[in-house]
Amino acid sequence: MIIFGTRGYVYQLAMLTLVCGGCGNPSAHSLRKYITKFTLFFVPLFPISTKYRTQCTFCGIEHQLSKEQAEGMLATATAPQNHPAQQPHHHQG
């Protein structure tokens, strides 16, 4: 007998501050990646599907994103910000 099936995995990629499309509040949104993998004898072999979603922490609504949208949001979230407090200071002496 061959045992096969699927198994789902969820990865939280980032926490983003966005204005929610559902409730209209500026709140934290978790950016998550959902992967479904084919399994054989309970061993995950290869991904069948990959989906990206954001979820509002205020109202709980989820929005599905394309891979390009998710990667763009992730790049924006991890890009270094140019704040004066983070700029290197040079001392002249």
Short mmCIF file of the N, C-alpha and C atoms (twelve columns), coordinates in Angstrom:
data_MODEL
# 
_entry.id   MODEL 
# 
loop_
_atom_site.group_PDB 
_atom_site.id 
_atom_site.type_symbol 
_atom_site.label_atom_id 
_atom_site.label_alt_id 
_atom_site.label_comp_id 
_atom_site.label_asym_id 
_atom_site.label_seq_id 
_atom_site.Cartn_x 
_atom_site.Cartn_y 
_atom_site.Cartn_z 
_atom_site.pdbx_PDB_model_num 
ATOM 1   N N  . MET A 1  0.827   -1.174 0.000  1 
ATOM 2   C CA . MET A 1  0.000   0.000  0.000  1 
ATOM 3   C C  . MET A 1  0.882   1.252  0.000  1 
ATOM 4   N N  . ILE A 2  0.570   2.187  -0.890 1 
ATOM 5   C CA . ILE A 2  1.304   3.455  -0.981 1 
ATOM 6   C C  . ILE A 2  0.484   4.534  -0.295 1 
ATOM 7   N N  . ILE A 3  1.124   5.239  0.623  1 
ATOM 8   C CA . ILE A 3  0.450   6.323  1.339  1 
ATOM 9   C C  . ILE A 3  0.955   7.647  0.777  1 
ATOM 10  N N  . PHE A 4  0.015   8.452  0.247  1 
ATOM 11  C CA . PHE A 4  0.385   9.753  -0.287 1 
ATOM 12  C C  . PHE A 4  -0.686  10.768 0.087  1 
ATOM 13  N N  . GLY A 5  -0.338  12.028 -0.045 1 
ATOM 14  C CA . GLY A 5  -1.277  13.102 0.282  1 
ATOM 15  C C  . GLY A 5  -0.606  14.451 0.151  1 
ATOM 16  N N  . THR A 6  -1.133  15.420 0.895  1 
ATOM 17  C CA . THR A 6  -0.571  16.771 0.890  1 
ATOM 18  C C  . THR A 6  -0.424  17.257 2.321  1 
ATOM 19  N N  . ARG A 7  0.422   18.252 2.480  1 
ATOM 20  C CA . ARG A 7  0.620   18.876 3.782  1 
ATOM 21  C C  . ARG A 7  0.855   20.352 3.569  1 
ATOM 22  N N  . GLY A 8  0.255   21.179 4.414  1 
ATOM 23  C CA . GLY A 8  0.393   22.626 4.297  1 
ATOM 24  C C  . GLY A 8  1.399   23.191 5.273  1 
ATOM 25  N N  . TYR A 9  2.104   24.217 4.828  1 
ATOM 26  C CA . TYR A 9  3.094   24.923 5.640  1 
ATOM 27  C C  . TYR A 9  2.794   26.414 5.564  1 
ATOM 28  N N  . VAL A 10 2.949   27.114 6.697  1 
ATOM 29  C CA . VAL A 10 2.724   28.556 6.738  1 
ATOM 30  C C  . VAL A 10 3.996   29.219 7.260  1 
ATOM 31  N N  . TYR A 11 4.472   30.238 6.527  1 
ATOM 32  C CA . TYR A 11 5.661   30.992 6.919  1 
ATOM 33  C C  . TYR A 11 5.281   32.464 7.051  1 
ATOM 34  N N  . GLN A 12 5.578   33.048 8.191  1 
ATOM 35  C CA . GLN A 12 5.345   34.483 8.353  1 
ATOM 36  C C  . GLN A 12 6.587   35.202 7.852  1 
ATOM 37  N N  . LEU A 13 6.416   36.032 6.832  1 
ATOM 38  C CA . LEU A 13 7.544   36.707 6.189  1 
ATOM 39  C C  . LEU A 13 7.854   38.052 6.819  1 
ATOM 40  N N  . ALA A 14 6.812   38.807 7.220  1 
ATOM 41  C CA . ALA A 14 7.039   40.144 7.772  1 
ATOM 42  C C  . ALA A 14 5.777   40.655 8.446  1 
ATOM 43  N N  . MET A 15 5.953   41.699 9.253  1 
ATOM 44  C CA . MET A 15 4.828   42.458 9.796  1 
ATOM 45  C C  . MET A 15 4.912   43.840 9.170  1 
ATOM 46  N N  . LEU A 16 3.826   44.263 8.546  1 
ATOM 47  C CA . LEU A 16 3.791   45.526 7.821  1 
ATOM 48  C C  . LEU A 16 2.693   46.415 8.387  1 
ATOM 49  N N  . THR A 17 2.900   47.725 8.375  1 
ATOM 50  C CA . THR A 17 1.855   48.663 8.754  1 
ATOM 51  C C  . THR A 17 1.199   49.166 7.483  1 
ATOM 52  N N  . LEU A 18 -0.075  48.810 7.307  1 
ATOM 53  C CA . LEU A 18 -0.829  49.160 6.108  1 
ATOM 54  C C  . LEU A 18 -2.211  49.665 6.506  1 
ATOM 55  N N  . VAL A 19 -2.867  50.366 5.589  1 
ATOM 56  C CA . VAL A 19 -4.268  50.720 5.781  1 
ATOM 57  C C  . VAL A 19 -5.089  49.552 5.259  1 
ATOM 58  N N  . CYS A 20 -5.935  48.998 6.112  1 
ATOM 59  C CA . CYS A 20 -6.713  47.808 5.774  1 
ATOM 60  C C  . CYS A 20 -7.787  48.138 4.740  1 
ATOM 61  N N  . GLY A 21 -7.908  47.290 3.733  1 
ATOM 62  C CA . GLY A 21 -8.941  47.445 2.721  1 
ATOM 63  C C  . GLY A 21 -10.313 47.060 3.233  1 
ATOM 64  N N  . GLY A 22 -10.379 46.343 4.333  1 
ATOM 65  C CA . GLY A 22 -11.654 45.904 4.898  1 
ATOM 66  C C  . GLY A 22 -12.222 46.888 5.903  1 
ATOM 67  N N  . CYS A 23 -11.427 47.229 6.932  1 
ATOM 68  C CA . CYS A 23 -11.930 48.098 8.006  1 
ATOM 69  C C  . CYS A 23 -11.463 49.544 7.863  1 
ATOM 70  N N  . GLY A 24 -10.457 49.798 7.016  1 
ATOM 71  C CA . GLY A 24 -9.980  51.162 6.793  1 
ATOM 72  C C  . GLY A 24 -9.040  51.689 7.857  1 
ATOM 73  N N  . ASN A 25 -8.660  50.863 8.809  1 
ATOM 74  C CA . ASN A 25 -7.758  51.299 9.876  1 
ATOM 75  C C  . ASN A 25 -6.298  51.079 9.496  1 
ATOM 76  N N  . PRO A 26 -5.425  52.027 9.843  1 
ATOM 77  C CA . PRO A 26 -3.986  51.764 9.676  1 
ATOM 78  C C  . PRO A 26 -3.539  50.830 10.802 1 
ATOM 79  N N  . SER A 27 -3.159  49.615 10.460 1 
ATOM 80  C CA . SER A 27 -2.805  48.637 11.484 1 
ATOM 81  C C  . SER A 27 -1.735  47.694 10.958 1 
ATOM 82  N N  . ALA A 28 -1.239  46.867 11.855 1 
ATOM 83  C CA . ALA A 28 -0.232  45.874 11.492 1 
ATOM 84  C C  . ALA A 28 -0.890  44.758 10.673 1 
ATOM 85  N N  . HIS A 29 -0.190  44.321 9.645  1 
ATOM 86  C CA . HIS A 29 -0.637  43.211 8.803  1 
ATOM 87  C C  . HIS A 29 0.490   42.189 8.731  1 
ATOM 88  N N  . SER A 30 0.144   40.930 8.917  1 
ATOM 89  C CA . SER A 30 1.163   39.895 8.762  1 
ATOM 90  C C  . SER A 30 1.177   39.446 7.308  1 
ATOM 91  N N  . LEU A 31 2.370   39.373 6.738  1 
ATOM 92  C CA . LEU A 31 2.563   38.880 5.377  1 
ATOM 93  C C  . LEU A 31 2.987   37.426 5.508  1 
ATOM 94  N N  . ARG A 32 2.162   36.520 4.963  1 
ATOM 95  C CA . ARG A 32 2.411   35.086 5.122  1 
ATOM 96  C C  . ARG A 32 2.490   34.393 3.772  1 
ATOM 97  N N  . LYS A 33 3.266   33.315 3.769  1 
ATOM 98  C CA . LYS A 33 3.421   32.461 2.588  1 
ATOM 99  C C  . LYS A 33 2.866   31.091 2.941  1 
ATOM 100 N N  . TYR A 34 1.910   30.612 2.142  1 
ATOM 101 C CA . TYR A 34 1.281   29.309 2.342  1 
ATOM 102 C C  . TYR A 34 1.767   28.367 1.244  1 
ATOM 103 N N  . ILE A 35 2.362   27.242 1.641  1 
ATOM 104 C CA . ILE A 35 2.871   26.261 0.676  1 
ATOM 105 C C  . ILE A 35 2.196   24.921 0.939  1 
ATOM 106 N N  . THR A 36 1.670   24.301 -0.118 1 
ATOM 107 C CA . THR A 36 1.115   22.955 -0.039 1 
ATOM 108 C C  . THR A 36 2.076   22.026 -0.770 1 
ATOM 109 N N  . LYS A 37 2.534   20.977 -0.059 1 
ATOM 110 C CA . LYS A 37 3.495   20.041 -0.637 1 
ATOM 111 C C  . LYS A 37 2.885   18.649 -0.770 1 
ATOM 112 N N  . PHE A 38 3.256   17.956 -1.840 1 
ATOM 113 C CA . PHE A 38 2.878   16.565 -2.046 1 
ATOM 114 C C  . PHE A 38 3.741   15.706 -1.133 1 
ATOM 115 N N  . THR A 39 3.117   14.747 -0.445 1 
ATOM 116 C CA . THR A 39 3.866   13.859 0.445  1 
ATOM 117 C C  . THR A 39 3.705   12.407 0.009  1 
ATOM 118 N N  . LEU A 40 4.759   11.651 0.205  1 
ATOM 119 C CA . LEU A 40 4.760   10.217 -0.058 1 
ATOM 120 C C  . LEU A 40 5.320   9.540  1.185  1 
ATOM 121 N N  . PHE A 41 4.522   8.680  1.797  1 
ATOM 122 C CA . PHE A 41 4.888   8.059  3.073  1 
ATOM 123 C C  . PHE A 41 5.238   9.125  4.116  1 
ATOM 124 N N  . PHE A 42 4.437   10.202 4.147  1 
ATOM 125 C CA . PHE A 42 4.547   11.291 5.113  1 
ATOM 126 C C  . PHE A 42 5.812   12.131 4.940  1 
ATOM 127 N N  . VAL A 43 6.518   11.977 3.833  1 
ATOM 128 C CA . VAL A 43 7.714   12.770 3.542  1 
ATOM 129 C C  . VAL A 43 7.354   13.818 2.488  1 
ATOM 130 N N  . PRO A 44 7.494   15.109 2.818  1 
ATOM 131 C CA . PRO A 44 7.182   16.143 1.817  1 
ATOM 132 C C  . PRO A 44 8.198   16.097 0.677  1 
ATOM 133 N N  . LEU A 45 7.691   16.027 -0.566 1 
ATOM 134 C CA . LEU A 45 8.578   15.875 -1.718 1 
ATOM 135 C C  . LEU A 45 8.725   17.153 -2.540 1 
ATOM 136 N N  . PHE A 46 7.618   17.750 -2.960 1 
ATOM 137 C CA . PHE A 46 7.711   18.957 -3.791 1 
ATOM 138 C C  . PHE A 46 6.463   19.813 -3.595 1 
ATOM 139 N N  . PRO A 47 6.603   21.128 -3.793 1 
ATOM 140 C CA . PRO A 47 5.457   22.021 -3.613 1 
ATOM 141 C C  . PRO A 47 4.449   21.875 -4.757 1 
ATOM 142 N N  . ILE A 48 3.180   21.888 -4.390 1 
ATOM 143 C CA . ILE A 48 2.095   21.843 -5.370 1 
ATOM 144 C C  . ILE A 48 1.573   23.253 -5.629 1 
ATOM 145 N N  . SER A 49 1.425   24.028 -4.553 1 
ATOM 146 C CA . SER A 49 0.946   25.402 -4.706 1 
ATOM 147 C C  . SER A 49 1.593   26.306 -3.670 1 
ATOM 148 N N  . THR A 50 1.725   27.569 -4.034 1 
ATOM 149 C CA . THR A 50 2.250   28.594 -3.142 1 
ATOM 150 C C  . THR A 50 1.339   29.808 -3.250 1 
ATOM 151 N N  . LYS A 51 0.894   30.312 -2.096 1 
ATOM 152 C CA . LYS A 51 0.029   31.489 -2.049 1 
ATOM 153 C C  . LYS A 51 0.577   32.469 -1.033 1 
ATOM 154 N N  . TYR A 52 0.326   33.747 -1.289 1 
ATOM 155 C CA . TYR A 52 0.746   34.814 -0.391 1 
ATOM 156 C C  . TYR A 52 -0.484  35.569 0.067  1 
ATOM 157 N N  . ARG A 53 -0.534  35.909 1.361  1 
ATOM 158 C CA . ARG A 53 -1.679  36.634 1.915  1 
ATOM 159 C C  . ARG A 53 -1.211  37.613 2.977  1 
ATOM 160 N N  . THR A 54 -1.980  38.685 3.127  1 
ATOM 161 C CA . THR A 54 -1.810  39.578 4.266  1 
ATOM 162 C C  . THR A 54 -3.038  39.432 5.138  1 
ATOM 163 N N  . GLN A 55 -2.852  39.582 6.460  1 
ATOM 164 C CA . GLN A 55 -3.980  39.519 7.382  1 
ATOM 165 C C  . GLN A 55 -3.906  40.704 8.324  1 
ATOM 166 N N  . CYS A 56 -5.004  41.446 8.404  1 
ATOM 167 C CA . CYS A 56 -5.110  42.605 9.289  1 
ATOM 168 C C  . CYS A 56 -5.207  42.127 10.734 1 
ATOM 169 N N  . THR A 57 -4.390  42.708 11.612 1 
ATOM 170 C CA . THR A 57 -4.442  42.327 13.017 1 
ATOM 171 C C  . THR A 57 -5.582  43.027 13.746 1 
ATOM 172 N N  . PHE A 58 -6.220  44.022 13.106 1 
ATOM 173 C CA . PHE A 58 -7.328  44.737 13.737 1 
ATOM 174 C C  . PHE A 58 -8.652  44.009 13.515 1 
ATOM 175 N N  . CYS A 59 -8.968  43.688 12.247 1 
ATOM 176 C CA . CYS A 59 -10.262 43.059 11.943 1 
ATOM 177 C C  . CYS A 59 -10.141 41.592 11.525 1 
ATOM 178 N N  . GLY A 60 -8.934  41.128 11.166 1 
ATOM 179 C CA . GLY A 60 -8.717  39.729 10.828 1 
ATOM 180 C C  . GLY A 60 -8.942  39.363 9.370  1 
ATOM 181 N N  . ILE A 61 -9.327  40.319 8.530  1 
ATOM 182 C CA . ILE A 61 -9.583  40.009 7.126  1 
ATOM 183 C C  . ILE A 61 -8.274  39.671 6.414  1 
ATOM 184 N N  . GLU A 62 -8.345  38.718 5.482  1 
ATOM 185 C CA . GLU A 62 -7.175  38.322 4.695  1 
ATOM 186 C C  . GLU A 62 -7.350  38.748 3.250  1 
ATOM 187 N N  . HIS A 63 -6.236  39.150 2.631  1 
ATOM 188 C CA . HIS A 63 -6.226  39.491 1.214  1 
ATOM 189 C C  . HIS A 63 -5.143  38.668 0.537  1 
ATOM 190 N N  . GLN A 64 -5.496  38.026 -0.572 1 
ATOM 191 C CA . GLN A 64 -4.520  37.240 -1.321 1 
ATOM 192 C C  . GLN A 64 -3.731  38.158 -2.239 1 
ATOM 193 N N  . LEU A 65 -2.432  37.881 -2.360 1 
ATOM 194 C CA . LEU A 65 -1.528  38.678 -3.188 1 
ATOM 195 C C  . LEU A 65 -0.870  37.794 -4.232 1 
ATOM 196 N N  . SER A 66 -0.383  38.425 -5.289 1 
ATOM 197 C CA . SER A 66 0.449   37.696 -6.245 1 
ATOM 198 C C  . SER A 66 1.863   37.602 -5.663 1 
ATOM 199 N N  . LYS A 67 2.667   36.738 -6.235 1 
ATOM 200 C CA . LYS A 67 4.050   36.575 -5.783 1 
ATOM 201 C C  . LYS A 67 4.816   37.883 -5.927 1 
ATOM 202 N N  . GLU A 68 4.592   38.607 -7.029 1 
ATOM 203 C CA . GLU A 68 5.289   39.868 -7.279 1 
ATOM 204 C C  . GLU A 68 4.900   40.919 -6.250 1 
ATOM 205 N N  . GLN A 69 3.604   40.997 -5.900 1 
ATOM 206 C CA . GLN A 69 3.154   41.949 -4.891 1 
ATOM 207 C C  . GLN A 69 3.789   41.634 -3.536 1 
ATOM 208 N N  . ALA A 70 3.801   40.372 -3.172 1 
ATOM 209 C CA . ALA A 70 4.369   39.967 -1.886 1 
ATOM 210 C C  . ALA A 70 5.867   40.257 -1.830 1 
ATOM 211 N N  . GLU A 71 6.588   39.952 -2.904 1 
ATOM 212 C CA . GLU A 71 8.026   40.225 -2.925 1 
ATOM 213 C C  . GLU A 71 8.300   41.721 -2.867 1 
ATOM 214 N N  . GLY A 72 7.475   42.529 -3.515 1 
ATOM 215 C CA . GLY A 72 7.630   43.984 -3.449 1 
ATOM 216 C C  . GLY A 72 7.397   44.510 -2.054 1 
ATOM 217 N N  . MET A 73 6.372   44.001 -1.368 1 
ATOM 218 C CA . MET A 73 6.096   44.413 0.016  1 
ATOM 219 C C  . MET A 73 7.219   43.983 0.942  1 
ATOM 220 N N  . LEU A 74 7.731   42.787 0.725  1 
ATOM 221 C CA . LEU A 74 8.813   42.273 1.557  1 
ATOM 222 C C  . LEU A 74 10.089  43.084 1.348  1 
ATOM 223 N N  . ALA A 75 10.370  43.459 0.105  1 
ATOM 224 C CA . ALA A 75 11.554  44.281 -0.189 1 
ATOM 225 C C  . ALA A 75 11.433  45.649 0.466  1 
ATOM 226 N N  . THR A 76 10.241  46.219 0.451  1 
ATOM 227 C CA . THR A 76 10.016  47.520 1.088  1 
ATOM 228 C C  . THR A 76 10.180  47.412 2.594  1 
ATOM 229 N N  . ALA A 77 9.688   46.312 3.166  1 
ATOM 230 C CA . ALA A 77 9.758   46.125 4.621  1 
ATOM 231 C C  . ALA A 77 11.177  45.902 5.106  1 
ATOM 232 N N  . THR A 78 12.025  45.258 4.300  1 
ATOM 233 C CA . THR A 78 13.384  44.941 4.740  1 
ATOM 234 C C  . THR A 78 14.423  45.941 4.250  1 
ATOM 235 N N  . ALA A 79 14.011  46.905 3.417  1 
ATOM 236 C CA . ALA A 79 14.960  47.910 2.925  1 
ATOM 237 C C  . ALA A 79 15.358  48.840 4.063  1 
ATOM 238 N N  . PRO A 80 16.641  49.204 4.147  1 
ATOM 239 C CA . PRO A 80 17.064  50.124 5.204  1 
ATOM 240 C C  . PRO A 80 16.461  51.502 4.971  1 
ATOM 241 N N  . GLN A 81 15.956  52.086 6.041  1 
ATOM 242 C CA . GLN A 81 15.365  53.421 5.965  1 
ATOM 243 C C  . GLN A 81 16.457  54.457 6.207  1 
ATOM 244 N N  . ASN A 82 16.351  55.596 5.552  1 
ATOM 245 C CA . ASN A 82 17.352  56.659 5.695  1 
ATOM 246 C C  . ASN A 82 16.897  57.674 6.731  1 
ATOM 247 N N  . HIS A 83 16.937  57.271 7.995  1 
ATOM 248 C CA . HIS A 83 16.603  58.163 9.088  1 
ATOM 249 C C  . HIS A 83 17.888  58.800 9.601  1 
ATOM 250 N N  . PRO A 84 17.829  60.064 10.048 1 
ATOM 251 C CA . PRO A 84 19.042  60.721 10.550 1 
ATOM 252 C C  . PRO A 84 19.694  59.969 11.701 1 
ATOM 253 N N  . ALA A 85 18.915  59.313 12.543 1 
ATOM 254 C CA . ALA A 85 19.487  58.580 13.676 1 
ATOM 255 C C  . ALA A 85 20.293  57.372 13.224 1 
ATOM 256 N N  . GLN A 86 20.060  56.884 12.012 1 
ATOM 257 C CA . GLN A 86 20.757  55.704 11.532 1 
ATOM 258 C C  . GLN A 86 21.928  56.048 10.619 1 
ATOM 259 N N  . GLN A 87 22.153  57.329 10.366 1 
ATOM 260 C CA . GLN A 87 23.244  57.741 9.506  1 
ATOM 261 C C  . GLN A 87 24.566  57.666 10.276 1 
ATOM 262 N N  . PRO A 88 25.645  57.264 9.610  1 
ATOM 263 C CA . PRO A 88 26.942  57.239 10.304 1 
ATOM 264 C C  . PRO A 88 27.389  58.677 10.628 1 
ATOM 265 N N  . HIS A 89 27.959  58.820 11.791 1 
ATOM 266 C CA . HIS A 89 28.427  60.133 12.208 1 
ATOM 267 C C  . HIS A 89 29.926  60.220 12.015 1 
ATOM 268 N N  . HIS A 90 30.392  61.316 11.437 1 
ATOM 269 C CA . HIS A 90 31.817  61.526 11.210 1 
ATOM 270 C C  . HIS A 90 32.287  62.643 12.129 1 
ATOM 271 N N  . HIS A 91 33.358  62.400 12.804 1 
ATOM 272 C CA . HIS A 91 33.915  63.387 13.720 1 
ATOM 273 C C  . HIS A 91 35.111  64.042 13.073 1 
ATOM 274 N N  . GLN A 92 35.084  65.360 13.034 1 
ATOM 275 C CA . GLN A 92 36.226  66.091 12.467 1 
ATOM 276 C C  . GLN A 92 37.082  66.562 13.618 1 
ATOM 277 N N  . GLY A 93 38.360  66.352 13.498 1 
ATOM 278 C CA . GLY A 93 39.200  66.729 14.627 1 
ATOM 279 C C  . GLY A 93 40.550  67.190 14.275 1 
# 
